[in-house]
Amino acid sequence: MAPRVYVTRHVFGDTVERLKRDAEVRVNSSDRVLPKSELIGHLKDADGALTMVTDVIDAELLAAAAKLKVVANFGVGINHIDVAAATRAGVIVTNTPGVLTETTADFAWTLLMAAARRVVEADRFARSGKFTAWDPKLFVGHDIYGKTLGIVGLGRIGQAVARRAAGFNMRILFHNPRPIPERVIKELGVTPVSLEELLRVSDFISLHVPLLPETKHLLNDRTFALMKPACIVVNTSRGPVVDEKALVRALKGGKIAAAGLDVFEREPEIEPELLELDNAVIVPHIASASHETRIRMSTMAADNLLAVLKGNRPPHFVNPEVWDNRRR
Ligand code: DGY
C-alpha cells in the first residue's frame, strides 16, 4: 500500500504531483491554518506530513499521529515543532536550509534600507495627496554607506547579509555564540565582538539567530538601552527574539531610531502600539517569499519527505539520531 502523506497548505510548482508518484496525497484544500484538532484528524493515519511554520507539531499531536514517520517542514525555522518529542516518537524532522538564504538576506537589506530611508512612510505620504512641493525636510533618513553593521548570528543568512554590506563600504561586526572559522571571518571582512559591544557601537543591527531559550528576548529594555539613539534594528529571524513591548518603548522613547520587522512575538498578532509607529516598517513574515525560493522550498521539503518514506537518508534533517537508531 502506498504511504499516506498530508500537505498542510498549498505548495508550489509540481510538488504535489511529484509526491503523488510515490504516495497517496491529501492536501488541505482550504489553504487556511488548521487548528490542532483538525491537524490531528488529518495526520492520525498519515505516514508523512509536509508542514509549515503555522502548524504546531507538539507531543500531543505526535502521540495521536501514531503512524507518522516524517515531518517535512517547508521552511528552515523549526521552533513550531517539538523536535525532542518527535525524536522520542521516532519521527524524523526535516527542514529546508540553504535554499532561502539569499532571498532572506536580500529582504533583511530591504527592511534595513526601507527603515533607514523611511520608504514606507514616504510612500503613504505621496499617496495621500500631501506632496505639494519638494521640501528639504521631507523624510530625512539615515545614511547606510560607510556605517557600522552589527550582525547577531553569523550562520548562513547572517553571512549572506554580511556579503551584501561590502557594496556599502560598511564596517561589519558580528556576534555568534559558537566560533566562526577564521577563513570565513577573513573572506567576509567581519570582526567578532561581544554582544554588548555590538549593541553599543552598531548603526544597524540585523538579527539572524534561531529562537532558543537563550535567544528569547535577546533584545529587551536593558539591551535597547545600550544602543545608539540613531540605531536601526532589523528582525528577519523569529519574533520572540525581540521583546515587542520593550521595542515599542525603545522606538517611542527615542532609544533607537527605527526598526524593520518581518516577524512578531505572537504572530500573527502584532503589538497594537507598534502598528501606530511610523518608525517601524512592518511586513507579514515574507522574508523568504520570492517565486524562485518558494519553489525551491517546496521541492526540498518533498525530496526530504519522499526520501524518508522510501527508506533513504533525507538530504536535510534536524534529528539525525532518529535515523541512526533506525539503522542499528
Ligand atoms: C523559515 O524558513 O523559517 C521561514 O521563516 C518560514 O517559516
PDB file of N, CA and C and ligand atoms in Angstrom, residues 53 73-77 96 100 237-238 285 288 297, ligand 1:
ATOM      1  N   VAL A  53       5.426  26.748   9.151  1.00  0.00           N
ATOM      2  CA  VAL A  53       5.642  27.419  10.438  1.00  0.00           C
ATOM      3  C   VAL A  53       4.337  27.620  11.229  1.00  0.00           C
ATOM      4  N   ASN A  73       9.309  19.862   6.997  1.00  0.00           N
ATOM      5  CA  ASN A  73       8.888  21.257   7.121  1.00  0.00           C
ATOM      6  C   ASN A  73       9.302  22.080   5.909  1.00  0.00           C
ATOM      7  N   PHE A  74       8.362  22.875   5.437  1.00  0.00           N
ATOM      8  CA  PHE A  74       8.583  23.846   4.353  1.00  0.00           C
ATOM      9  C   PHE A  74       9.093  25.104   5.046  1.00  0.00           C
ATOM     10  N   GLY A  75      10.415  25.235   5.150  1.00  0.00           N
ATOM     11  CA  GLY A  75      10.994  26.357   5.892  1.00  0.00           C
ATOM     12  C   GLY A  75      12.173  25.859   6.705  1.00  0.00           C
ATOM     13  N   VAL A  76      13.026  26.778   7.078  1.00  0.00           N
ATOM     14  CA  VAL A  76      14.224  26.379   7.816  1.00  0.00           C
ATOM     15  C   VAL A  76      13.995  26.412   9.329  1.00  0.00           C
ATOM     16  N   GLY A  77      13.227  27.397   9.809  1.00  0.00           N
ATOM     17  CA  GLY A  77      12.973  27.536  11.250  1.00  0.00           C
ATOM     18  C   GLY A  77      12.063  26.412  11.724  1.00  0.00           C
ATOM     19  N   THR A  96      14.356  23.009   5.356  1.00  0.00           N
ATOM     20  CA  THR A  96      14.843  23.438   4.031  1.00  0.00           C
ATOM     21  C   THR A  96      15.955  24.498   4.142  1.00  0.00           C
ATOM     22  N   LEU A 100      16.810  29.258   0.971  1.00  0.00           N
ATOM     23  CA  LEU A 100      16.199  30.580   1.188  1.00  0.00           C
ATOM     24  C   LEU A 100      17.189  31.608   1.726  1.00  0.00           C
ATOM     25  N   SER A 237      14.501  37.037  11.867  1.00  0.00           N
ATOM     26  CA  SER A 237      14.757  35.707  12.448  1.00  0.00           C
ATOM     27  C   SER A 237      13.462  35.123  13.004  1.00  0.00           C
ATOM     28  N   ARG A 238      13.207  35.327  14.277  1.00  0.00           N
ATOM     29  CA  ARG A 238      11.945  34.911  14.870  1.00  0.00           C
ATOM     30  C   ARG A 238      11.485  36.006  15.828  1.00  0.00           C
ATOM     31  N   HIS A 285       5.897  38.450   7.716  1.00  0.00           N
ATOM     32  CA  HIS A 285       6.733  37.233   7.628  1.00  0.00           C
ATOM     33  C   HIS A 285       6.907  36.782   6.165  1.00  0.00           C
ATOM     34  N   SER A 288      11.363  35.184   3.012  1.00  0.00           N
ATOM     35  CA  SER A 288      11.790  34.168   2.021  1.00  0.00           C
ATOM     36  C   SER A 288      10.806  34.070   0.860  1.00  0.00           C
ATOM     37  N   MET A 297      11.846  25.721  -1.930  1.00  0.00           N
ATOM     38  CA  MET A 297      11.457  25.214  -0.604  1.00  0.00           C
ATOM     39  C   MET A 297      10.494  24.034  -0.744  1.00  0.00           C
TER      40      MET A 297
HETATM   41  C1  DGY B   1      11.625  29.852   7.589  1.00  0.00           C
HETATM   42  O1  DGY B   1      12.036  29.203   6.639  1.00  0.00           O
HETATM   43  O2  DGY B   1      11.990  29.619   8.746  1.00  0.00           O
HETATM   44  C2  DGY B   1      10.641  30.936   7.317  1.00  0.00           C
HETATM   45  O3  DGY B   1      10.618  31.846   8.354  1.00  0.00           O
HETATM   46  C3  DGY B   1       9.270  30.365   7.103  1.00  0.00           C
HETATM   47  O4  DGY B   1       8.968  29.503   8.129  1.00  0.00           O
END
